Amino acid sequence: KAGVTQTPRYLIKTRGQQVTLSCSPISGHRSVSWYQQTPGQGLQFLFEYFSETQRNKGNFPGRFSGRQFSNSRSEMNVSTLELGDSALYLCASSLGASWGETQYFGPGTRLLVL
Amino acid sequence: GDSVTQMEGPVTLSEEAFLTINCTYTATGYPSLFWYVQYPGEGLQLLLKATKADDKGSNKGFEATYRKETTSFHLEKGSVQVSDSAVYFCALSEDSGAGSYQLTFGKGTKLSVIP
């Protein structure tokens, strides 16, 4: 079974631009979660989508948004980029049915904002 | 809210040494507990998990026991190898409302094993 894939793997943007990151979950998984990883703040939850609906959102400004498509693929968008948005963005997928189930992570998209 | 505290390291050990990484948590309900590992330049991989009190998760020689009375989930390995060098994250998951199950992570512990 193919794992979670994320595109692109690396991205360089300048302040004020916007960016869209893509995540394809494991086949059959309906839940997709996004996390931001930085050296200072560690791993922080951004949001979770299940069956095209956002079920939960972390404490991030409205510049961070996402969506999920009917095939469970998900995208996240960051508008008006700031230097502090430089991070590794990780996507994770799961069945979405229980807090005991495993979330499987993709390799991440490394975003650098100049 | 939920939180996870783990020793931050870095931890440097000689090959075949015993490893312990401490992890304690605070949760409002009855969480599931996880250890994830991240190798350089990669995403997170599940190492082991436990979903109820006194459960022991194990994988690749690593073990951790869910201790509800001490709210802990310490990671141990009897004999580490150079290939175990990575960053280890302790995490918990519980219902955040509306059926959503987000992971809350500790800060991570960087382990370096020298030959």
mmCIF file of C-alpha atoms in Angstrom:
data_model
loop_
_atom_site.group_PDB
_atom_site.id
_atom_site.type_symbol
_atom_site.label_atom_id
_atom_site.label_comp_id
_atom_site.label_asym_id
_atom_site.label_seq_id
_atom_site.Cartn_x
_atom_site.Cartn_y
_atom_site.Cartn_z
ATOM 1 C CA LYS A 1 0.000 0.000 0.000
ATOM 2 C CA ALA A 2 1.388 3.389 -0.941
ATOM 3 C CA GLY A 3 2.136 5.750 1.926
ATOM 4 C CA VAL A 4 1.183 9.372 2.421
ATOM 5 C CA THR A 5 2.599 11.589 -0.279
ATOM 6 C CA GLN A 6 3.161 15.311 -0.149
ATOM 7 C CA THR A 7 4.002 17.734 -2.921
ATOM 8 C CA PRO A 8 6.096 19.683 -3.397
ATOM 9 C CA ARG A 9 8.878 18.531 -1.103
ATOM 10 C CA TYR A 10 10.646 21.885 -1.048
ATOM 11 C CA LEU A 11 9.414 25.385 -1.680
ATOM 12 C CA ILE A 12 10.945 28.845 -1.553
ATOM 13 C CA LYS A 13 8.644 31.859 -1.435
ATOM 14 C CA THR A 14 8.974 35.533 -0.556
ATOM 15 C CA ARG A 15 7.071 37.480 2.064
ATOM 16 C CA GLY A 16 3.563 38.440 1.018
ATOM 17 C CA GLN A 17 3.139 35.579 -1.436
ATOM 18 C CA GLN A 18 0.749 32.697 -0.950
ATOM 19 C CA VAL A 19 1.430 28.979 -1.173
ATOM 20 C CA THR A 20 -0.579 25.782 -1.611
ATOM 21 C CA LEU A 21 0.638 22.421 -0.350
ATOM 22 C CA SER A 22 -0.854 19.094 -1.336
ATOM 23 C CA CYS A 23 -1.302 15.812 0.516
ATOM 24 C CA SER A 24 -2.513 12.442 -0.771
ATOM 25 C CA PRO A 25 -3.515 10.074 2.051
ATOM 26 C CA ILE A 26 -3.204 6.324 2.228
ATOM 27 C CA SER A 27 -5.928 4.656 0.201
ATOM 28 C CA GLY A 28 -9.046 4.176 2.329
ATOM 29 C CA HIS A 29 -8.115 6.812 4.875
ATOM 30 C CA ARG A 30 -10.714 9.549 5.265
ATOM 31 C CA SER A 31 -9.000 11.764 7.821
ATOM 32 C CA VAL A 32 -6.166 14.132 6.957
ATOM 33 C CA SER A 33 -4.412 16.274 9.546
ATOM 34 C CA TRP A 34 -1.807 18.967 9.046
ATOM 35 C CA TYR A 35 1.010 19.899 11.429
ATOM 36 C CA GLN A 36 3.648 22.601 11.399
ATOM 37 C CA GLN A 37 7.120 21.738 12.676
ATOM 38 C CA THR A 38 9.615 24.463 13.638
ATOM 39 C CA PRO A 39 12.747 24.332 15.804
ATOM 40 C CA GLY A 40 11.257 26.813 18.269
ATOM 41 C CA GLN A 41 7.655 25.655 18.617
ATOM 42 C CA GLY A 42 8.034 21.989 17.783
ATOM 43 C CA LEU A 43 5.098 20.143 16.244
ATOM 44 C CA GLN A 44 1.832 22.060 16.285
ATOM 45 C CA PHE A 45 -1.566 20.954 15.026
ATOM 46 C CA LEU A 46 -3.037 23.057 12.233
ATOM 47 C CA PHE A 47 -6.323 21.370 11.289
ATOM 48 C CA GLU A 48 -8.021 18.069 10.549
ATOM 49 C CA TYR A 49 -10.386 17.167 7.739
ATOM 50 C CA PHE A 50 -12.717 14.198 7.553
ATOM 51 C CA SER A 51 -15.009 13.496 4.619
ATOM 52 C CA GLU A 52 -14.448 16.986 3.194
ATOM 53 C CA THR A 53 -15.352 18.717 6.485
ATOM 54 C CA GLN A 54 -13.000 20.490 8.844
ATOM 55 C CA ARG A 55 -13.514 18.806 12.213
ATOM 56 C CA ASN A 56 -10.918 20.631 14.227
ATOM 57 C CA LYS A 57 -8.589 23.609 13.962
ATOM 58 C CA GLY A 58 -5.491 24.567 15.916
ATOM 59 C CA ASN A 59 -4.477 27.975 17.151
ATOM 60 C CA PHE A 60 -3.239 29.518 13.915
ATOM 61 C CA PRO A 61 -4.286 32.755 12.196
ATOM 62 C CA GLY A 62 -6.845 32.805 9.432
ATOM 63 C CA ARG A 63 -4.062 33.034 6.837
ATOM 64 C CA PHE A 64 -3.811 29.267 7.223
ATOM 65 C CA SER A 65 -6.623 27.387 5.549
ATOM 66 C CA GLY A 66 -7.263 24.011 4.040
ATOM 67 C CA ARG A 67 -9.718 21.834 2.240
ATOM 68 C CA GLN A 68 -10.333 18.209 1.439
ATOM 69 C CA PHE A 69 -11.646 16.739 -1.766
ATOM 70 C CA SER A 70 -14.045 13.862 -2.312
ATOM 71 C CA ASN A 71 -11.115 11.474 -2.924
ATOM 72 C CA SER A 72 -9.710 12.489 0.523
ATOM 73 C CA ARG A 73 -6.780 14.386 -0.946
ATOM 74 C CA SER A 74 -6.154 17.583 0.937
ATOM 75 C CA GLU A 75 -4.571 20.937 0.326
ATOM 76 C CA MET A 76 -3.500 23.627 2.708
ATOM 77 C CA ASN A 77 -3.009 27.231 1.780
ATOM 78 C CA VAL A 78 -1.057 29.974 3.483
ATOM 79 C CA SER A 79 -1.720 33.509 2.306
ATOM 80 C CA THR A 80 0.382 36.620 2.859
ATOM 81 C CA LEU A 81 3.436 34.634 3.879
ATOM 82 C CA GLU A 82 5.582 35.818 6.783
ATOM 83 C CA LEU A 83 9.162 34.908 7.619
ATOM 84 C CA GLY A 84 7.885 32.948 10.627
ATOM 85 C CA ASP A 85 5.931 30.615 8.346
ATOM 86 C CA SER A 86 9.199 28.933 7.357
ATOM 87 C CA ALA A 87 8.741 25.390 8.593
ATOM 88 C CA LEU A 88 8.307 21.754 7.732
ATOM 89 C CA TYR A 89 4.615 21.092 7.052
ATOM 90 C CA LEU A 90 3.574 17.528 7.741
ATOM 91 C CA CYS A 91 0.436 15.818 6.636
ATOM 92 C CA ALA A 92 -0.913 12.710 8.358
ATOM 93 C CA SER A 93 -3.716 10.378 7.395
ATOM 94 C CA SER A 94 -5.824 7.896 9.326
ATOM 95 C CA LEU A 95 -9.159 6.139 9.135
ATOM 96 C CA GLY A 96 -10.570 8.890 11.326
ATOM 97 C CA ALA A 97 -12.732 6.690 13.532
ATOM 98 C CA SER A 98 -10.955 6.437 16.905
ATOM 99 C CA TRP A 99 -8.431 8.243 19.112
ATOM 100 C CA GLY A 100 -6.464 5.007 19.427
ATOM 101 C CA GLU A 101 -5.700 4.641 15.758
ATOM 102 C CA THR A 102 -2.355 5.481 14.218
ATOM 103 C CA GLN A 103 -1.792 8.593 12.152
ATOM 104 C CA TYR A 104 0.598 7.941 9.256
ATOM 105 C CA PHE A 105 2.814 10.825 8.260
ATOM 106 C CA GLY A 106 4.115 11.931 4.910
ATOM 107 C CA PRO A 107 7.696 13.144 4.329
ATOM 108 C CA GLY A 108 6.663 16.788 4.649
ATOM 109 C CA THR A 109 6.987 19.941 2.595
ATOM 110 C CA ARG A 110 9.817 22.211 3.658
ATOM 111 C CA LEU A 111 8.810 25.849 3.120
ATOM 112 C CA LEU A 112 11.354 28.649 3.230
ATOM 113 C CA VAL A 113 10.061 32.220 3.234
ATOM 114 C CA LEU A 114 12.584 34.902 2.271
ATOM 115 C CA GLY B 1 -5.532 21.624 27.690
ATOM 116 C CA ASP B 2 -3.548 18.530 26.893
ATOM 117 C CA SER B 3 0.225 18.615 27.114
ATOM 118 C CA VAL B 4 3.219 16.293 26.861
ATOM 119 C CA THR B 5 6.534 16.806 28.600
ATOM 120 C CA GLN B 6 9.603 14.843 27.624
ATOM 121 C CA MET B 7 13.289 15.187 28.381
ATOM 122 C CA GLU B 8 14.722 17.379 25.660
ATOM 123 C CA GLY B 9 18.287 16.154 25.459
ATOM 124 C CA PRO B 10 20.274 15.913 23.344
ATOM 125 C CA VAL B 11 21.159 12.462 24.578
ATOM 126 C CA THR B 12 24.446 10.872 23.524
ATOM 127 C CA LEU B 13 25.046 7.190 24.216
ATOM 128 C CA SER B 14 27.607 4.613 23.292
ATOM 129 C CA GLU B 15 26.500 1.648 21.215
ATOM 130 C CA GLU B 16 24.887 -1.120 23.329
ATOM 131 C CA ALA B 17 24.051 1.291 26.178
ATOM 132 C CA PHE B 18 20.634 1.338 27.863
ATOM 133 C CA LEU B 19 18.235 4.052 26.781
ATOM 134 C CA THR B 20 15.464 5.755 28.745
ATOM 135 C CA ILE B 21 13.564 8.799 27.508
ATOM 136 C CA ASN B 22 11.075 10.101 30.038
ATOM 137 C CA CYS B 23 7.612 11.260 29.009
ATOM 138 C CA THR B 24 4.751 12.508 31.171
ATOM 139 C CA TYR B 25 1.416 13.861 30.059
ATOM 140 C CA THR B 26 -1.574 15.919 31.119
ATOM 141 C CA ALA B 27 -4.943 15.108 29.603
ATOM 142 C CA THR B 28 -8.568 15.804 30.419
ATOM 143 C CA GLY B 29 -9.796 12.367 29.417
ATOM 144 C CA TYR B 30 -8.338 8.953 28.724
ATOM 145 C CA PRO B 31 -5.814 9.402 25.915
ATOM 146 C CA SER B 32 -3.961 6.996 23.685
ATOM 147 C CA LEU B 33 -0.179 7.361 23.868
ATOM 148 C CA PHE B 34 2.402 7.142 21.098
ATOM 149 C CA TRP B 35 6.106 7.310 20.409
ATOM 150 C CA TYR B 36 7.089 8.559 16.979
ATOM 151 C CA VAL B 37 10.609 8.690 15.526
ATOM 152 C CA GLN B 38 11.979 11.128 12.965
ATOM 153 C CA TYR B 39 15.150 10.389 11.014
ATOM 154 C CA PRO B 40 17.037 13.281 9.404
ATOM 155 C CA GLY B 41 15.198 14.767 6.448
ATOM 156 C CA GLU B 42 12.154 12.551 6.888
ATOM 157 C CA GLY B 43 8.638 12.665 8.297
ATOM 158 C CA LEU B 44 7.468 10.907 11.454
ATOM 159 C CA GLN B 45 7.196 7.140 11.782
ATOM 160 C CA LEU B 46 5.170 5.415 14.463
ATOM 161 C CA LEU B 47 7.483 3.497 16.789
ATOM 162 C CA LEU B 48 4.922 2.112 19.237
ATOM 163 C CA LYS B 49 1.650 2.921 20.935
ATOM 164 C CA ALA B 50 -0.605 2.007 23.854
ATOM 165 C CA THR B 51 -4.300 2.680 24.148
ATOM 166 C CA LYS B 52 -5.143 1.752 27.753
ATOM 167 C CA ALA B 53 -3.595 1.674 31.188
ATOM 168 C CA ASP B 54 -0.877 -0.957 31.785
ATOM 169 C CA ASP B 55 -0.613 -1.705 28.066
ATOM 170 C CA LYS B 56 2.960 -2.156 26.879
ATOM 171 C CA GLY B 57 3.814 -1.060 23.369
ATOM 172 C CA SER B 58 6.907 -2.591 21.773
ATOM 173 C CA ASN B 59 8.714 -2.499 18.451
ATOM 174 C CA LYS B 60 12.314 -2.994 17.235
ATOM 175 C CA GLY B 61 13.529 -3.565 20.814
ATOM 176 C CA PHE B 62 11.887 -0.390 22.129
ATOM 177 C CA GLU B 63 9.249 -0.601 24.874
ATOM 178 C CA ALA B 64 6.965 1.769 26.754
ATOM 179 C CA THR B 65 4.254 1.086 29.338
ATOM 180 C CA TYR B 66 1.134 3.229 29.796
ATOM 181 C CA ARG B 67 1.161 4.219 33.482
ATOM 182 C CA LYS B 68 -2.085 6.004 34.326
ATOM 183 C CA GLU B 69 -1.235 6.442 38.012
ATOM 184 C CA THR B 70 1.927 8.395 37.186
ATOM 185 C CA THR B 71 0.665 9.770 33.830
ATOM 186 C CA SER B 72 3.831 8.524 32.173
ATOM 187 C CA PHE B 73 4.912 6.650 29.046
ATOM 188 C CA HIS B 74 8.700 6.316 29.272
ATOM 189 C CA LEU B 75 10.571 4.880 26.285
ATOM 190 C CA GLU B 76 13.256 2.236 26.913
ATOM 191 C CA LYS B 77 15.641 0.102 24.907
ATOM 192 C CA GLY B 78 18.107 -2.335 26.354
ATOM 193 C CA SER B 79 20.903 -1.947 23.802
ATOM 194 C CA VAL B 80 20.961 0.955 21.352
ATOM 195 C CA GLN B 81 22.578 0.875 17.925
ATOM 196 C CA VAL B 82 24.050 3.616 15.755
ATOM 197 C CA SER B 83 21.012 3.235 13.487
ATOM 198 C CA ASP B 84 18.771 4.371 16.389
ATOM 199 C CA SER B 85 20.161 7.899 16.117
ATOM 200 C CA ALA B 86 17.104 10.090 15.486
ATOM 201 C CA VAL B 87 14.653 12.437 17.188
ATOM 202 C CA TYR B 88 11.996 10.753 19.329
ATOM 203 C CA PHE B 89 8.603 12.326 20.019
ATOM 204 C CA CYS B 90 6.129 11.339 22.694
ATOM 205 C CA ALA B 91 2.516 12.151 21.794
ATOM 206 C CA LEU B 92 -1.042 11.689 22.985
ATOM 207 C CA SER B 93 -4.368 11.605 21.224
ATOM 208 C CA GLU B 94 -7.847 12.004 22.598
ATOM 209 C CA ASP B 95 -11.205 13.185 21.369
ATOM 210 C CA SER B 96 -10.988 16.941 20.786
ATOM 211 C CA GLY B 97 -14.730 17.226 20.213
ATOM 212 C CA ALA B 98 -16.777 16.557 17.081
ATOM 213 C CA GLY B 99 -15.001 13.221 16.792
ATOM 214 C CA SER B 100 -11.634 14.777 15.965
ATOM 215 C CA TYR B 101 -8.438 13.157 17.271
ATOM 216 C CA GLN B 102 -5.461 15.474 17.092
ATOM 217 C CA LEU B 103 -1.999 14.504 18.260
ATOM 218 C CA THR B 104 -0.328 16.617 20.939
ATOM 219 C CA PHE B 105 3.446 16.235 20.861
ATOM 220 C CA GLY B 106 6.314 16.710 23.250
ATOM 221 C CA LYS B 107 9.282 18.829 22.139
ATOM 222 C CA GLY B 108 11.295 15.845 20.983
ATOM 223 C CA THR B 109 14.501 14.219 22.217
ATOM 224 C CA LYS B 110 17.485 13.983 19.910
ATOM 225 C CA LEU B 111 19.406 10.747 20.395
ATOM 226 C CA SER B 112 22.926 10.257 19.058
ATOM 227 C CA VAL B 113 24.539 6.836 19.359
ATOM 228 C CA ILE B 114 28.297 6.675 18.886
ATOM 229 C CA PRO B 115 30.200 3.494 17.951
#
